[in-house]
Tab-separated table of C-alpha atoms and ligand atoms in Angstrom:
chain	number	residue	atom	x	y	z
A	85	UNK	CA	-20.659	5.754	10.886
A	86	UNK	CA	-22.590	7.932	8.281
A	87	UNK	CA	-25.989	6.953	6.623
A	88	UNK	CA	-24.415	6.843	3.249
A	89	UNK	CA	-21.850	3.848	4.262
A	90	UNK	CA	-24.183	2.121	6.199
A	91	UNK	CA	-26.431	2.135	3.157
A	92	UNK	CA	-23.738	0.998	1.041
A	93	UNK	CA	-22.747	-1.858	3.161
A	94	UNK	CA	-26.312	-3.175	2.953
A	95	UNK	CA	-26.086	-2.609	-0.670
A	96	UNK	CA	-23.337	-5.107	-0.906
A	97	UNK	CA	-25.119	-7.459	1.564
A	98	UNK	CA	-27.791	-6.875	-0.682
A	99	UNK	CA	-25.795	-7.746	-3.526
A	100	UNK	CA	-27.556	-5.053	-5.871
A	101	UNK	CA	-24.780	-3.629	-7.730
A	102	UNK	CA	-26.878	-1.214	-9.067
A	103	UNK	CA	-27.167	0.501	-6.131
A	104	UNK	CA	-23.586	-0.280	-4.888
A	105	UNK	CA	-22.237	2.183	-7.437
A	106	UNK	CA	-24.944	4.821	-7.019
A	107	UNK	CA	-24.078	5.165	-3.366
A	108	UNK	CA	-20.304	5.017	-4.020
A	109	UNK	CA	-20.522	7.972	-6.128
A	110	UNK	CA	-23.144	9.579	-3.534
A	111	UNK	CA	-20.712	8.903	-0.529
A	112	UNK	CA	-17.706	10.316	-2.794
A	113	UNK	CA	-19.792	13.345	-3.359
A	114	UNK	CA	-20.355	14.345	0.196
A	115	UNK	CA	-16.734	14.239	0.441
A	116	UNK	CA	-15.630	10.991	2.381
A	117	UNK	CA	-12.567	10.018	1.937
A	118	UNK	CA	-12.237	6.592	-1.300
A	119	UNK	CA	-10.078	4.756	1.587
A	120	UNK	CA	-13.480	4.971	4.082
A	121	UNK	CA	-15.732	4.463	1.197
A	122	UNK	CA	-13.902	0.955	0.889
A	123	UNK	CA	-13.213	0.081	4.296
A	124	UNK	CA	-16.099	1.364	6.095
A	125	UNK	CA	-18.798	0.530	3.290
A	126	UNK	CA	-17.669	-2.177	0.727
A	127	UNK	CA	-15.518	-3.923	2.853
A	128	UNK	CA	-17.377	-4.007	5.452
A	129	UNK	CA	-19.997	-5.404	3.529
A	130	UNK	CA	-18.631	-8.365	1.804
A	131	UNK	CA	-17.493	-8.760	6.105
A	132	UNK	CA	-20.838	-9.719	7.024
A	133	UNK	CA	-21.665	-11.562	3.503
A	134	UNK	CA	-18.034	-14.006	5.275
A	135	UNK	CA	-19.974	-14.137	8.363
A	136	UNK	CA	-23.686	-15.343	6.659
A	137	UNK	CA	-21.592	-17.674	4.583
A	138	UNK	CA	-19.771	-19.500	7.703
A	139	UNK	CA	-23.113	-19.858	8.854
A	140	UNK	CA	-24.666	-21.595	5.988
A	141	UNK	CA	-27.640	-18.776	5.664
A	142	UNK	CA	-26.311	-17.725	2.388
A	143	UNK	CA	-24.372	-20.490	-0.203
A	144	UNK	CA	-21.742	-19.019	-3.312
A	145	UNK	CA	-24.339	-17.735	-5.708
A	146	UNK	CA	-25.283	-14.985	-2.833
A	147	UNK	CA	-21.575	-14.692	-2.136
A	148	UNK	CA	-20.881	-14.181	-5.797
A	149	UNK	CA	-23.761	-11.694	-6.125
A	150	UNK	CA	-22.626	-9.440	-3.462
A	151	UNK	CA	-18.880	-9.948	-4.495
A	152	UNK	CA	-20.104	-8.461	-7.860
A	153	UNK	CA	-21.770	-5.399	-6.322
A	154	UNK	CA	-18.309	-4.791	-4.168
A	155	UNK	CA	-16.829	-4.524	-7.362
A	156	UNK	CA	-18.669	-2.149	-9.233
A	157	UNK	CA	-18.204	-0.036	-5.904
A	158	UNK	CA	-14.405	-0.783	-6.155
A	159	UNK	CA	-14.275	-0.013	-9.814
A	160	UNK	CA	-15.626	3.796	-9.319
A	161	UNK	CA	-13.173	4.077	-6.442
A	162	UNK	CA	-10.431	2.843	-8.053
A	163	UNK	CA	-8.958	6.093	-9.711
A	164	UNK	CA	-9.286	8.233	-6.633
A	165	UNK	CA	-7.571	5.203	-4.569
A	166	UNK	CA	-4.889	4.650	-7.552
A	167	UNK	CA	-4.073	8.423	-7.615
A	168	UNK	CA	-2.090	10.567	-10.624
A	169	UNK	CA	1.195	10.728	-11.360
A	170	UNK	CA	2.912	8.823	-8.713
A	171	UNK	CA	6.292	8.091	-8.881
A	172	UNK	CA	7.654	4.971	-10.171
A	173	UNK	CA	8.184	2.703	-7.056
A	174	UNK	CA	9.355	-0.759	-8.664
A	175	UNK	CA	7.470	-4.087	-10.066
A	176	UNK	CA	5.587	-6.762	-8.235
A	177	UNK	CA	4.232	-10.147	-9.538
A	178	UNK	CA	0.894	-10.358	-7.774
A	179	UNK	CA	-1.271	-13.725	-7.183
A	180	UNK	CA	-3.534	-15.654	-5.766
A	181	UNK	CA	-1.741	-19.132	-4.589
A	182	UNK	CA	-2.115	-22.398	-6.398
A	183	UNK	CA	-5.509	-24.049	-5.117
A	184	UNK	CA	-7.197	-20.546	-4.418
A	185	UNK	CA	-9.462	-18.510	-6.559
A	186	UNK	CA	-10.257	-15.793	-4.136
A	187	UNK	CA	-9.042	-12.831	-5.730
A	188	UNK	CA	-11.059	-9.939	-4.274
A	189	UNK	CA	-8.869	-8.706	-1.488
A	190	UNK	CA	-5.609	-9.310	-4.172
A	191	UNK	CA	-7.449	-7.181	-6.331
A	192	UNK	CA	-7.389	-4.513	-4.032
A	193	UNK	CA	-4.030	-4.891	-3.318
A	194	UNK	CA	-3.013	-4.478	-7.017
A	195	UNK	CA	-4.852	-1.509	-7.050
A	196	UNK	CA	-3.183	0.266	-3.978
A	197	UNK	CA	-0.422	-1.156	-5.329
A	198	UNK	CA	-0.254	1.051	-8.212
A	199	UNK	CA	-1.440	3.979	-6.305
A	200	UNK	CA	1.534	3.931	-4.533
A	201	UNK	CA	3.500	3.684	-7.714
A	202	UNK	CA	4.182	-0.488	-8.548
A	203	UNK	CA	4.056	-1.685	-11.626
A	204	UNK	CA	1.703	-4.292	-11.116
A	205	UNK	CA	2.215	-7.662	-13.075
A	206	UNK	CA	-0.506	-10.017	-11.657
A	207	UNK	CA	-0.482	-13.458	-12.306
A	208	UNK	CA	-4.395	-14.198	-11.161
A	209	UNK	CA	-5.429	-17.173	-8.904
A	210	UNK	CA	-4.357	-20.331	-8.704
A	211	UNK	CA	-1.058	-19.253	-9.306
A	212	UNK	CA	1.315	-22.430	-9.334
A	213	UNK	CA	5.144	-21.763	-7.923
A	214	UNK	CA	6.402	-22.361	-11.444
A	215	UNK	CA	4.276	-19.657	-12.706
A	216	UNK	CA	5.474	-17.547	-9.789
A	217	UNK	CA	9.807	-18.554	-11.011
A	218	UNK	CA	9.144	-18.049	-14.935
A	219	UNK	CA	7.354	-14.468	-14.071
A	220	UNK	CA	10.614	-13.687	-11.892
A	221	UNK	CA	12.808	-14.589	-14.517
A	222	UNK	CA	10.711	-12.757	-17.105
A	223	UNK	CA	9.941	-9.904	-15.379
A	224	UNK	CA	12.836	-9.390	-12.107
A	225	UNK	CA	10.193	-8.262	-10.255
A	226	UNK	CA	11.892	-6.182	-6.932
A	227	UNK	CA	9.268	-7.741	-4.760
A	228	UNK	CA	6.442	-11.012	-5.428
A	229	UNK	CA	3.609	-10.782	-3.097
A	230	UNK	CA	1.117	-14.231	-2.659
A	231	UNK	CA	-2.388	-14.016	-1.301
A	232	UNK	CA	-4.265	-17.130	0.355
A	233	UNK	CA	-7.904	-17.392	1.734
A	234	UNK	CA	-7.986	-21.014	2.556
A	235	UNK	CA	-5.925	-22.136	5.283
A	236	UNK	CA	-5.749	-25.157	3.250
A	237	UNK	CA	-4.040	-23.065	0.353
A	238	UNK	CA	-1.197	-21.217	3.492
A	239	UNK	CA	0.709	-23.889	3.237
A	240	UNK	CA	1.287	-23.602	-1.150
A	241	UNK	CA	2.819	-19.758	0.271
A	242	UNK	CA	5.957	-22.376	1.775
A	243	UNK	CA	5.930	-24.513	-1.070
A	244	UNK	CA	6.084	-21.918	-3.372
A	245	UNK	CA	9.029	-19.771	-1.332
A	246	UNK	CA	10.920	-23.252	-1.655
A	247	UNK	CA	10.294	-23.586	-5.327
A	248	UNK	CA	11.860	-19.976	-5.468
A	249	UNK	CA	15.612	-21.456	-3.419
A	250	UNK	CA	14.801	-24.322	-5.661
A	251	UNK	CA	15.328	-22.104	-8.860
A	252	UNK	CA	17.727	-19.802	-7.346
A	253	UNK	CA	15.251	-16.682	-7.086
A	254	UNK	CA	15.058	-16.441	-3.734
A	255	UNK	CA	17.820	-13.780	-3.410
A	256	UNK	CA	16.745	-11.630	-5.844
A	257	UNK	CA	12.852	-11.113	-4.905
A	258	UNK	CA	11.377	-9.708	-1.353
A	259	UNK	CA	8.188	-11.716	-0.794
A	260	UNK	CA	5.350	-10.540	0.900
A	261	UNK	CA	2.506	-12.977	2.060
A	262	UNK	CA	-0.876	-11.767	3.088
A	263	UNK	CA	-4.710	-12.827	3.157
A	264	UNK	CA	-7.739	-13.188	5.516
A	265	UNK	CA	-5.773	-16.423	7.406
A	266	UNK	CA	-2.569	-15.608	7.256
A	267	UNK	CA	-0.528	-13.699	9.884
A	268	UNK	CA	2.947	-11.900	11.033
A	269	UNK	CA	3.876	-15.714	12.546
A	270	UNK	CA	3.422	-18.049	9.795
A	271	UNK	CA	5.028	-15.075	7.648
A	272	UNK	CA	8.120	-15.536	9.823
A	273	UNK	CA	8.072	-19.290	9.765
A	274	UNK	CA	7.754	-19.877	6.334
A	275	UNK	CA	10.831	-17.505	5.298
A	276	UNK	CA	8.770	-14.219	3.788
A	277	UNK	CA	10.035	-10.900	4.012
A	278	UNK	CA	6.893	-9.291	5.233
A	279	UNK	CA	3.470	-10.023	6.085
A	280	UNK	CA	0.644	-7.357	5.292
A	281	UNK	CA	-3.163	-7.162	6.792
A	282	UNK	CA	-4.672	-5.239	4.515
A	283	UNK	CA	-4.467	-3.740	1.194
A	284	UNK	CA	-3.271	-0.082	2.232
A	285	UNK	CA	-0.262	-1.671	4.901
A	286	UNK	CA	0.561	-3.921	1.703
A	287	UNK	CA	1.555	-1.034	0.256
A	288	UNK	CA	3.305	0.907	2.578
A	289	UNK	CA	5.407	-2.478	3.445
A	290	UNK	CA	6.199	-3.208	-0.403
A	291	UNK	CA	7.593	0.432	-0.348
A	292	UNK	CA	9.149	0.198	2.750
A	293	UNK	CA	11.130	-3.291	1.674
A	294	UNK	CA	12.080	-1.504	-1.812
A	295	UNK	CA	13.828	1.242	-0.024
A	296	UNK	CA	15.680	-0.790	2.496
A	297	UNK	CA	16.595	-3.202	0.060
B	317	B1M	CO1	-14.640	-18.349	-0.040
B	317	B1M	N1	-14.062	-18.804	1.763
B	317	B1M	N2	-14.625	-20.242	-0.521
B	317	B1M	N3	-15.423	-17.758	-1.697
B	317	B1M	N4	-14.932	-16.674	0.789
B	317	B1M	C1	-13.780	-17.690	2.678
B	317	B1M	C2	-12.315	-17.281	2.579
B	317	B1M	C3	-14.166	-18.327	4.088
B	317	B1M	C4	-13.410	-17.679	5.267
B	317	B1M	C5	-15.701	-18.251	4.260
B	317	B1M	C6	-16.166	-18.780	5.581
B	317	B1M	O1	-16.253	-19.965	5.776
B	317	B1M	N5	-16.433	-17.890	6.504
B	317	B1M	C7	-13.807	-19.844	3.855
B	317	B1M	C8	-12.380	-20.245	4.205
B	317	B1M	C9	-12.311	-21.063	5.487
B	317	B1M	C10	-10.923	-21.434	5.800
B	317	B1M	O2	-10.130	-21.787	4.978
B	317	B1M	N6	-10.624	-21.368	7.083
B	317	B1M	C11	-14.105	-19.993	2.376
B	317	B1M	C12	-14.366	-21.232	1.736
B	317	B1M	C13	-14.435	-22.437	2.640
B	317	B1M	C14	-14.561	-21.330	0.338
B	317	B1M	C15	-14.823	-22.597	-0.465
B	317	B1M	C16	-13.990	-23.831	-0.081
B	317	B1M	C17	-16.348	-22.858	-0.367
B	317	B1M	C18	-16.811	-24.122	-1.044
B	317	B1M	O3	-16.730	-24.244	-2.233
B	317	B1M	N7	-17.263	-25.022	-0.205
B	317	B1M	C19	-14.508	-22.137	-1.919
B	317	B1M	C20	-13.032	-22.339	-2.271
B	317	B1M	C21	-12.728	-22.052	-3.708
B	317	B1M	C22	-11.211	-22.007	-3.933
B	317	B1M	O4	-10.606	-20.987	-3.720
B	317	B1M	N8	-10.625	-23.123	-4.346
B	317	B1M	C23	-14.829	-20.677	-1.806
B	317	B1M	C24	-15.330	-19.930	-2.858
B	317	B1M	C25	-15.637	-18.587	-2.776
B	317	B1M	C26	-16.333	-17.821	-3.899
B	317	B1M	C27	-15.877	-18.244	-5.302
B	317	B1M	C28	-17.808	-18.011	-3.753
B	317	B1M	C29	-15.978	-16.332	-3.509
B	317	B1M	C30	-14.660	-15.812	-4.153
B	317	B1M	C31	-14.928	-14.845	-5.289
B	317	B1M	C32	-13.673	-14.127	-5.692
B	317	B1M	O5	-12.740	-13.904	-4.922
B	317	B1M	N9	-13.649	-13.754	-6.948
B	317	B1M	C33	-15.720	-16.469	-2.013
B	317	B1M	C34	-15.731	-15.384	-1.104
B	317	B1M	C35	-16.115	-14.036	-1.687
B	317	B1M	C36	-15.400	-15.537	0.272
B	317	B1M	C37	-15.562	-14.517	1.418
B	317	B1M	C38	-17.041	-14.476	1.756
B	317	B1M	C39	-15.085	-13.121	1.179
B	317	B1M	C40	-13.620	-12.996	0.734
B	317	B1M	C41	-13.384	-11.590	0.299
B	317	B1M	O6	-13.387	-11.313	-0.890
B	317	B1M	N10	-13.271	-10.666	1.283
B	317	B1M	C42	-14.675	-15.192	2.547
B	317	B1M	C43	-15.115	-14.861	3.961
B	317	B1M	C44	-14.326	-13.711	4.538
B	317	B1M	O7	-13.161	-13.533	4.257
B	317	B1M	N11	-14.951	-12.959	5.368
B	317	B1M	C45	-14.561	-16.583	2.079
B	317	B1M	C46	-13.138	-9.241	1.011
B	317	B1M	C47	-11.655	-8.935	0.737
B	317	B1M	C48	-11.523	-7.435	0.533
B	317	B1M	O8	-10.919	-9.314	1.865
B	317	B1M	O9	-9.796	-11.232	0.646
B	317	B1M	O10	-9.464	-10.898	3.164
B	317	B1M	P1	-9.688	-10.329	1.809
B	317	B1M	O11	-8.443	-9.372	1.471
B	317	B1M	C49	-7.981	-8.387	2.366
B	317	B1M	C50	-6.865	-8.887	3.311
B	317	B1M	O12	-6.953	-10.258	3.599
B	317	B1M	C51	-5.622	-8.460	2.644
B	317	B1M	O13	-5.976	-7.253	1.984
B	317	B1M	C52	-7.299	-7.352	1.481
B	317	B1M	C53	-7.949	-5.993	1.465
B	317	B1M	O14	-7.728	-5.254	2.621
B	317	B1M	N12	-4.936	-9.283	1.681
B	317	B1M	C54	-3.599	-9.148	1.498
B	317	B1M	C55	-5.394	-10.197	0.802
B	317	B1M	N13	-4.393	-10.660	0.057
B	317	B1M	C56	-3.292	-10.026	0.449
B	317	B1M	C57	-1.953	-10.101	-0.009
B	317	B1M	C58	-1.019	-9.285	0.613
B	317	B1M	C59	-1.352	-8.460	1.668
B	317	B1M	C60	-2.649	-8.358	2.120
B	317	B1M	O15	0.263	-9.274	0.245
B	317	B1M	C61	0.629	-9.813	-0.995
């Protein structure tokens, strides 16, 4: 991996946001590609920040400080990863289940998202299902997709998809779950459409469902 990312990862690790954005635009300058920039250096950051915080070496104001220095990194990247004048794609209600205020990773799924050509309507975190229906019915979305972090929040992802038969949505939205706990399985066993890894596959799936229909 080049200098620059490594530099930026500890940066984030660091939590000096400062420096963060310097060697965003530094990395973008010698030409590496906004998707590496992100995966290679800010995500791989806040990766180890996950790992130190497991471990009890570092407690939420560290985690907070580095998640703020991720940020300024992903808000320089953001119009190179959003492109120009994509084609409209379709609408997605975006959040962050009810009990969960992660919102970093659904953040950057909003945003490549939109680069692919969604509009984007995101509901935030700690998204009730009832929040989830009345944006349905107020915006008829095509798809809805739901983040979790907590494996105690995965199982609001099933209680929400039933609130959606429960209001008679179901049929008319594709959902798409996705978040650092959640996988292909529990996407099948809880009734979603499509399960997602990362921000950039979230994407390509959303697309991929809109076509197919
Ligand atoms: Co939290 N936290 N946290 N935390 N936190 C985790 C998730 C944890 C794994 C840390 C750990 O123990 N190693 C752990 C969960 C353990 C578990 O459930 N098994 C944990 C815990 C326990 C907690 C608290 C309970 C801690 C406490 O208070 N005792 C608490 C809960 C608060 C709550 O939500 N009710 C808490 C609080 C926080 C902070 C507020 C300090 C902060 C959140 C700040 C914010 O989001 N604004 C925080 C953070 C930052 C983390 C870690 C360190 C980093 C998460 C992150 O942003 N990753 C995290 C450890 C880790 O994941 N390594 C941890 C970077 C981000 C780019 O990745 O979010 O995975 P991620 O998103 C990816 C994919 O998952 C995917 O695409 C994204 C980009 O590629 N993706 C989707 C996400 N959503 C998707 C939706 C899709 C498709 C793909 O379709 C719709």
């Amino acid at each position: 991996m080049s200098d620059t990312l490594k530099q930026l990862t500890e940066a984030v690790i660091a939590g000096n946001a400062t420096l963060a954005g310097k060697i965003t635009e530094q990395a973008l300058a010698e030409g590496i590609a906004p998707t590496k920039v992100l995966t290679d250096g800010l995500i791989a950051g806040m990766s180890v920040v996950g790992v130190r915080f497991k471990a009890e070496e570092i407690f939420v104001p560290e985690v907070l400080i580095a998640a703020r220095a991720m940020k300024t990194g992903v808000e320089i990247l953001r119009p190179r990863l959003a492109g120009e004048a994509v084609p409209m794609a379709g609408t997605i209600v975006l959040g962050t289940v009810q009990g969960d205020l992660h919102d970093i990773g659904k953040n950057l799924v909003a945003m490549m998202m939109e680069g692919v050509g969604f509009k984007v309507i995101d509901l935030g975190v700690n998204v009730a299902p009832e929040r989830f229906v009345e944006a349905i019915n107020e915006h008829e979305p095509d798809l809805v997709g739901m983040s979790a972090l907590l494996t105690t929040t995965m199982p609001m992802m099933k209680e929400t998809l039933e609130a959606f038969k429960a209001a008679g949505v179901r049929g008319r939205v594709k959902v798409v779950v996705g978040g650092a706990p959640v996988n292909e399985n529990f996407a099948r066993q809880i009734g979603a459409d499509g399960y997602a890894p990362d921000a950039g596959s979230a994407a390509d799936l959303a697309k991929a469902l809109v076509v197919t229909g």
